[in-house]
Amino acid sequence: TDGSEREGIDGRKYAGYGLWLREGHCLNASEKLLGLMQTNDRAEMTAVLYVLKVIPKRVTLQICTDSQLVMDTVLYWMEGWK
């Protein structure tokens, strides 16, 4: 998964996210981030949430991310939210 953010020529921030499973896989995706808060962190987290929505629950996943926020959320904070 990945998320990114950049400034457009109009000075506004734009963000998007992606999912890559393997070459040519029908669930590979890249999407614009919806909403007013266009941040890299939101895009990174949305990418992981997207995976959890589109991949069947019975499938074992290995999610690869370069986001420290995503890793900290899963490893340290998420358990406390239940």
PDB file of C-alpha atoms in Angstrom:
ATOM      1  CA  THR A   1       0.000   0.000   0.000  1.00  0.00           C
ATOM      2  CA  ASP A   2       1.051   3.591  -0.392  1.00  0.00           C
ATOM      3  CA  GLY A   3      -0.244   7.097   0.006  1.00  0.00           C
ATOM      4  CA  SER A   4       1.089  10.390  -1.234  1.00  0.00           C
ATOM      5  CA  GLU A   5       0.409  14.105  -1.151  1.00  0.00           C
ATOM      6  CA  ARG A   6       1.638  16.967  -3.254  1.00  0.00           C
ATOM      7  CA  GLU A   7       0.879  20.580  -3.899  1.00  0.00           C
ATOM      8  CA  GLY A   8      -0.887  21.391  -7.133  1.00  0.00           C
ATOM      9  CA  ILE A   9      -0.192  24.372  -9.367  1.00  0.00           C
ATOM     10  CA  ASP A  10      -3.112  26.108  -7.659  1.00  0.00           C
ATOM     11  CA  GLY A  11      -1.313  25.882  -4.282  1.00  0.00           C
ATOM     12  CA  ARG A  12      -3.781  23.359  -2.847  1.00  0.00           C
ATOM     13  CA  LYS A  13      -2.743  19.955  -1.556  1.00  0.00           C
ATOM     14  CA  TYR A  14      -3.873  16.808  -3.346  1.00  0.00           C
ATOM     15  CA  ALA A  15      -3.478  13.258  -2.083  1.00  0.00           C
ATOM     16  CA  GLY A  16      -4.059   9.744  -3.315  1.00  0.00           C
ATOM     17  CA  TYR A  17      -3.468   6.141  -2.363  1.00  0.00           C
ATOM     18  CA  GLY A  18      -2.706   2.851  -4.005  1.00  0.00           C
ATOM     19  CA  LEU A  19      -2.761  -0.893  -3.600  1.00  0.00           C
ATOM     20  CA  TRP A  20      -0.540  -3.263  -5.533  1.00  0.00           C
ATOM     21  CA  LEU A  21      -0.890  -7.028  -5.150  1.00  0.00           C
ATOM     22  CA  ARG A  22       1.054  -8.290  -8.160  1.00  0.00           C
ATOM     23  CA  GLU A  23       1.532  -7.453 -11.816  1.00  0.00           C
ATOM     24  CA  GLY A  24      -1.804  -7.328 -13.631  1.00  0.00           C
ATOM     25  CA  HIS A  25      -3.940  -8.198 -10.582  1.00  0.00           C
ATOM     26  CA  CYS A  26      -7.550  -7.041 -10.960  1.00  0.00           C
ATOM     27  CA  LEU A  27      -7.576  -5.479  -7.462  1.00  0.00           C
ATOM     28  CA  ASN A  28      -4.537  -3.249  -8.040  1.00  0.00           C
ATOM     29  CA  ALA A  29      -5.791   0.306  -7.598  1.00  0.00           C
ATOM     30  CA  SER A  30      -4.835   3.956  -7.388  1.00  0.00           C
ATOM     31  CA  GLU A  31      -7.421   6.452  -6.217  1.00  0.00           C
ATOM     32  CA  LYS A  32      -7.791  10.115  -5.340  1.00  0.00           C
ATOM     33  CA  LEU A  33      -8.265  10.779  -1.642  1.00  0.00           C
ATOM     34  CA  LEU A  34     -11.735  12.171  -0.963  1.00  0.00           C
ATOM     35  CA  GLY A  35     -12.456  15.002   1.456  1.00  0.00           C
ATOM     36  CA  LEU A  36     -10.993  18.360   2.360  1.00  0.00           C
ATOM     37  CA  MET A  37      -8.047  17.132   4.449  1.00  0.00           C
ATOM     38  CA  GLN A  38      -5.566  16.090   1.767  1.00  0.00           C
ATOM     39  CA  THR A  39      -2.627  14.719   3.760  1.00  0.00           C
ATOM     40  CA  ASN A  40      -0.077  11.978   3.243  1.00  0.00           C
ATOM     41  CA  ASP A  41      -1.032  10.354   6.563  1.00  0.00           C
ATOM     42  CA  ARG A  42      -4.715  10.147   5.589  1.00  0.00           C
ATOM     43  CA  ALA A  43      -3.760   8.688   2.219  1.00  0.00           C
ATOM     44  CA  GLU A  44      -1.473   6.078   3.816  1.00  0.00           C
ATOM     45  CA  MET A  45      -4.173   5.006   6.289  1.00  0.00           C
ATOM     46  CA  THR A  46      -6.879   5.012   3.601  1.00  0.00           C
ATOM     47  CA  ALA A  47      -4.765   2.647   1.492  1.00  0.00           C
ATOM     48  CA  VAL A  48      -4.698   0.093   4.312  1.00  0.00           C
ATOM     49  CA  LEU A  49      -8.417   0.514   5.023  1.00  0.00           C
ATOM     50  CA  TYR A  50      -9.116   0.005   1.322  1.00  0.00           C
ATOM     51  CA  VAL A  51      -7.201  -3.287   1.370  1.00  0.00           C
ATOM     52  CA  LEU A  52      -9.187  -4.489   4.370  1.00  0.00           C
ATOM     53  CA  LYS A  53     -12.428  -3.720   2.517  1.00  0.00           C
ATOM     54  CA  VAL A  54     -11.631  -5.359  -0.832  1.00  0.00           C
ATOM     55  CA  ILE A  55      -9.712  -8.467   0.237  1.00  0.00           C
ATOM     56  CA  PRO A  56     -11.864 -11.311   1.610  1.00  0.00           C
ATOM     57  CA  LYS A  57     -11.478 -11.878   5.361  1.00  0.00           C
ATOM     58  CA  ARG A  58     -10.414 -15.501   4.853  1.00  0.00           C
ATOM     59  CA  VAL A  59      -7.274 -14.407   2.969  1.00  0.00           C
ATOM     60  CA  THR A  60      -4.022 -14.093   4.914  1.00  0.00           C
ATOM     61  CA  LEU A  61      -2.500 -10.683   4.232  1.00  0.00           C
ATOM     62  CA  GLN A  62       0.956  -9.234   4.439  1.00  0.00           C
ATOM     63  CA  ILE A  63       0.617  -5.477   4.196  1.00  0.00           C
ATOM     64  CA  CYS A  64       3.796  -3.610   3.271  1.00  0.00           C
ATOM     65  CA  THR A  65       3.925   0.084   4.103  1.00  0.00           C
ATOM     66  CA  ASP A  66       6.501   2.811   4.472  1.00  0.00           C
ATOM     67  CA  SER A  67       4.245   4.711   6.878  1.00  0.00           C
ATOM     68  CA  GLN A  68       5.380   4.899  10.488  1.00  0.00           C
ATOM     69  CA  LEU A  69       1.856   6.076  11.397  1.00  0.00           C
ATOM     70  CA  VAL A  70       0.298   2.920   9.931  1.00  0.00           C
ATOM     71  CA  MET A  71       2.851   0.677  11.650  1.00  0.00           C
ATOM     72  CA  ASP A  72       2.404   2.393  15.040  1.00  0.00           C
ATOM     73  CA  THR A  73      -1.379   2.235  14.696  1.00  0.00           C
ATOM     74  CA  VAL A  74      -1.383  -1.502  14.043  1.00  0.00           C
ATOM     75  CA  LEU A  75       1.393  -2.458  16.482  1.00  0.00           C
ATOM     76  CA  TYR A  76       0.658  -0.164  19.441  1.00  0.00           C
ATOM     77  CA  TRP A  77      -2.560   1.832  19.382  1.00  0.00           C
ATOM     78  CA  MET A  78      -5.260  -0.212  17.649  1.00  0.00           C
ATOM     79  CA  GLU A  79      -5.669  -2.745  20.458  1.00  0.00           C
ATOM     80  CA  GLY A  80      -6.603   0.057  22.873  1.00  0.00           C
ATOM     81  CA  TRP A  81      -9.419   1.211  20.567  1.00  0.00           C
ATOM     82  CA  LYS A  82     -11.428  -2.024  20.868  1.00  0.00           C
TER      83      LYS A  82
END
